[in-house]
C-alpha positions as a Markdown table, in Angstrom:
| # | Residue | x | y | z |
|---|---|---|---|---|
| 1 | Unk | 10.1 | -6.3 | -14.3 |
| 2 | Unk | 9.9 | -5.1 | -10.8 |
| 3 | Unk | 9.6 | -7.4 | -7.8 |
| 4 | Unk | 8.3 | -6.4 | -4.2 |
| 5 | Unk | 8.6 | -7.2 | -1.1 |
| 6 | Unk | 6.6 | -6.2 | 2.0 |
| 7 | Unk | 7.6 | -6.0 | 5.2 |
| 8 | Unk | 6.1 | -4.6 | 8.7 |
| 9 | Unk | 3.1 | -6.6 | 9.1 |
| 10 | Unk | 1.8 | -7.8 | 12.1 |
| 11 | Unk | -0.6 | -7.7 | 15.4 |
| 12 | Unk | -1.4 | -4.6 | 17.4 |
| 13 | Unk | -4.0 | -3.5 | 19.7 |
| 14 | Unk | -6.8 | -1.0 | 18.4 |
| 15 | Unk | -5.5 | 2.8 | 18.3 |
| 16 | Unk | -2.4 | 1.3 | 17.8 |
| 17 | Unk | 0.0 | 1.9 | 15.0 |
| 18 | Unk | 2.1 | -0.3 | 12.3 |
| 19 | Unk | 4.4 | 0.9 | 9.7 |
| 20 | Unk | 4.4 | -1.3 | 6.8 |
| 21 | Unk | 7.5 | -1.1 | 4.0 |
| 22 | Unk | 8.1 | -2.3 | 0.3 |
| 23 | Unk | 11.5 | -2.8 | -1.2 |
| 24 | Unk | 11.2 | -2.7 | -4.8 |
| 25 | Unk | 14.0 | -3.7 | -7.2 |
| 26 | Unk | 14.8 | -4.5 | -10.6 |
| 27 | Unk | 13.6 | -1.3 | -12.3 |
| 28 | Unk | 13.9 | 2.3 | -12.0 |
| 29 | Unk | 11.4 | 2.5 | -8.8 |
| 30 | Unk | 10.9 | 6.2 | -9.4 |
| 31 | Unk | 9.4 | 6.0 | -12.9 |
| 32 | Unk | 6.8 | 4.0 | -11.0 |
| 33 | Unk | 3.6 | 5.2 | -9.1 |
| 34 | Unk | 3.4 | 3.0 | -6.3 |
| 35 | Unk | 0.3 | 1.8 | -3.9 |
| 36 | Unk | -1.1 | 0.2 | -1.3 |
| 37 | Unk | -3.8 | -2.5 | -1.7 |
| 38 | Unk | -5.6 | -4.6 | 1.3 |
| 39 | Unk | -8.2 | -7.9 | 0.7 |
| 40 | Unk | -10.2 | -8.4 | 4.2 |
| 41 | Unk | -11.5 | -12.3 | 4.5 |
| 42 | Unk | -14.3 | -12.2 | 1.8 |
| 43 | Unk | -14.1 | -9.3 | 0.6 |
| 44 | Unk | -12.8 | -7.7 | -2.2 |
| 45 | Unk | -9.5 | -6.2 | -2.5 |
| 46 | Unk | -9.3 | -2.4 | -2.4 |
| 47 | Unk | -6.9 | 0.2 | -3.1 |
| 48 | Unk | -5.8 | 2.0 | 0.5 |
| 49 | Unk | -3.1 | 4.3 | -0.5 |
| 50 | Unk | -1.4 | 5.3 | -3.7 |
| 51 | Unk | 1.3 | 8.1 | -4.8 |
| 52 | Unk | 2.3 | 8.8 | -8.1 |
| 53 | Unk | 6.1 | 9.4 | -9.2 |
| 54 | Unk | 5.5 | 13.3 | -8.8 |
| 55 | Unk | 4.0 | 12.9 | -5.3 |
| 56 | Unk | 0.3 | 13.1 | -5.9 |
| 57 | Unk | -1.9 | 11.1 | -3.7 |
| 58 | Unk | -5.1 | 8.9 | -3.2 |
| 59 | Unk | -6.4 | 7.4 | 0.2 |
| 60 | Unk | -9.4 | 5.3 | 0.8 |
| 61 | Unk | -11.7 | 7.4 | 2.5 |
| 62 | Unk | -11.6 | 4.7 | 5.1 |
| 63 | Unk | -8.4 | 5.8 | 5.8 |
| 64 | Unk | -8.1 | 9.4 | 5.3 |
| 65 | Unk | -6.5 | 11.6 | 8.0 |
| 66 | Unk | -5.2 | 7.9 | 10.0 |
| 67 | Unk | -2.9 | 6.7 | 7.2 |
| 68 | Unk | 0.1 | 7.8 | 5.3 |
| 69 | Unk | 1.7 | 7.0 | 2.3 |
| 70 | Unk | 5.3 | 7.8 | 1.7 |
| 71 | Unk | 8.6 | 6.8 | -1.1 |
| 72 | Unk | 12.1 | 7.3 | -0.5 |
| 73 | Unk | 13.5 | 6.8 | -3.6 |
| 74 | Unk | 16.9 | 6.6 | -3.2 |
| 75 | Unk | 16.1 | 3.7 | -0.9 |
| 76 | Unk | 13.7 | 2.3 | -3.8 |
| 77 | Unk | 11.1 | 2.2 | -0.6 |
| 78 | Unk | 7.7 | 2.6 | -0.4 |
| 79 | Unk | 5.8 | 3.4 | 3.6 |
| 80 | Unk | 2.4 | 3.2 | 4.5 |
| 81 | Unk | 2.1 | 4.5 | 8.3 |
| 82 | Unk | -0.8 | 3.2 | 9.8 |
| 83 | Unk | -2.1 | 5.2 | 13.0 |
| 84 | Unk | -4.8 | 4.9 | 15.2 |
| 85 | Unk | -5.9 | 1.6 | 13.7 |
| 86 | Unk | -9.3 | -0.1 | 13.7 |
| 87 | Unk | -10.3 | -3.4 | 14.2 |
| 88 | Unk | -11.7 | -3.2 | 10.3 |
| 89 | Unk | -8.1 | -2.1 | 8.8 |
| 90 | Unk | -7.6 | -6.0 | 9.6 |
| 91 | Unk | -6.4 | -7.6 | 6.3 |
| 92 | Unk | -3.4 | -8.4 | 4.3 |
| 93 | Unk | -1.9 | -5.5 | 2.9 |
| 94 | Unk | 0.1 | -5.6 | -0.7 |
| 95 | Unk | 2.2 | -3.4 | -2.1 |
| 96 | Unk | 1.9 | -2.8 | -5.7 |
| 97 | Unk | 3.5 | -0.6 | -8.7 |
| 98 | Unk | 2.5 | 0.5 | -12.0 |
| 99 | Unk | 4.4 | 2.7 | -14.7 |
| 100 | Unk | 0.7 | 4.3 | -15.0 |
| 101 | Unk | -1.0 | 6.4 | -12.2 |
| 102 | Unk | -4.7 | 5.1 | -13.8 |
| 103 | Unk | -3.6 | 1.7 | -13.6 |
| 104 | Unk | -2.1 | 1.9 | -10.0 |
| 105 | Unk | -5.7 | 3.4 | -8.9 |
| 106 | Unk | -8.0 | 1.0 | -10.8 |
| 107 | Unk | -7.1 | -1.9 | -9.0 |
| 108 | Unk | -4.8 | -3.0 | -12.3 |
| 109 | Unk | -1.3 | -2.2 | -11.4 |
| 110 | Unk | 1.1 | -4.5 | -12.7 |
| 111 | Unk | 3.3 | -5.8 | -10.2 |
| 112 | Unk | 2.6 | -7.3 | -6.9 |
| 113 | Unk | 4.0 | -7.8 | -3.9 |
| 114 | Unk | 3.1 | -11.5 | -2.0 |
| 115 | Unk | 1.4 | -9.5 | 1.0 |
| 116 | Unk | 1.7 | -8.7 | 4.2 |
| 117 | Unk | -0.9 | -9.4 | 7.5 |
| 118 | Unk | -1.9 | -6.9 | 9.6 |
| 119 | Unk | -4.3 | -7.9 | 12.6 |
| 120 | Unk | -5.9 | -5.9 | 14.7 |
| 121 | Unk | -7.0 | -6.5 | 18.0 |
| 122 | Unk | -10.3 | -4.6 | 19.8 |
């Protein structure tokens, strides 16, 4: 079992940046790949950022080049810096893990975070 919790959330003006954390606990955090997920009002939720446990990585082409997605694991941490943010990266953002790099990608990791707002402002 692994249990996350974001943090970092919040309002900020277009162009703006946020940096949004997850504490994970209650497993060995760096046998986990680890990702970022967002769900927009009626839309569907999407994977934003993901990096495996030997530092590979996937970004949302949305995203590419503005975000960046980071682990600390002695700190059992997970980052997502968000620069230069649009008005569309508006959504709540959830942290998610998986012991499987396919999984964390294909919108099936197992464990889940309760989600984080971020609102951006144009």
């Amino acid at each position: 079992q692994v249990q996350l919790v974001e943090s970092g959330g919040g309002l900020v003006q277009a162009g703006g940046s946020l940096r949004l954390s997850c504490a994970a606990s209650g497993s060995i955090f760096s046998s986990y790949a680890m990702g970022w997920y967002r769900q927009a009002p009626g839309k569907q939720r999407e994977l934003v950022a993901a990096i495996s446990r030997g530092g590979a990585f996937k970004y949302a082409d949305s995203v590419k080049g503005r975000f960046t997605i980071s682990r600390d694991n002695a700190k059992n941490t997970v980052y997502l810096q968000m620069n230069s943010l649009k008005f569309e990266d508006t959504a709540v953002y959830y942290c998610a893990a998986d012991p499987e790099w396919y999984q964390m990608i294909t919108s099936h990791p197992d464990y889940w975070g309760q989600g984080t707002q971020v609102t951006v402002s144009s």
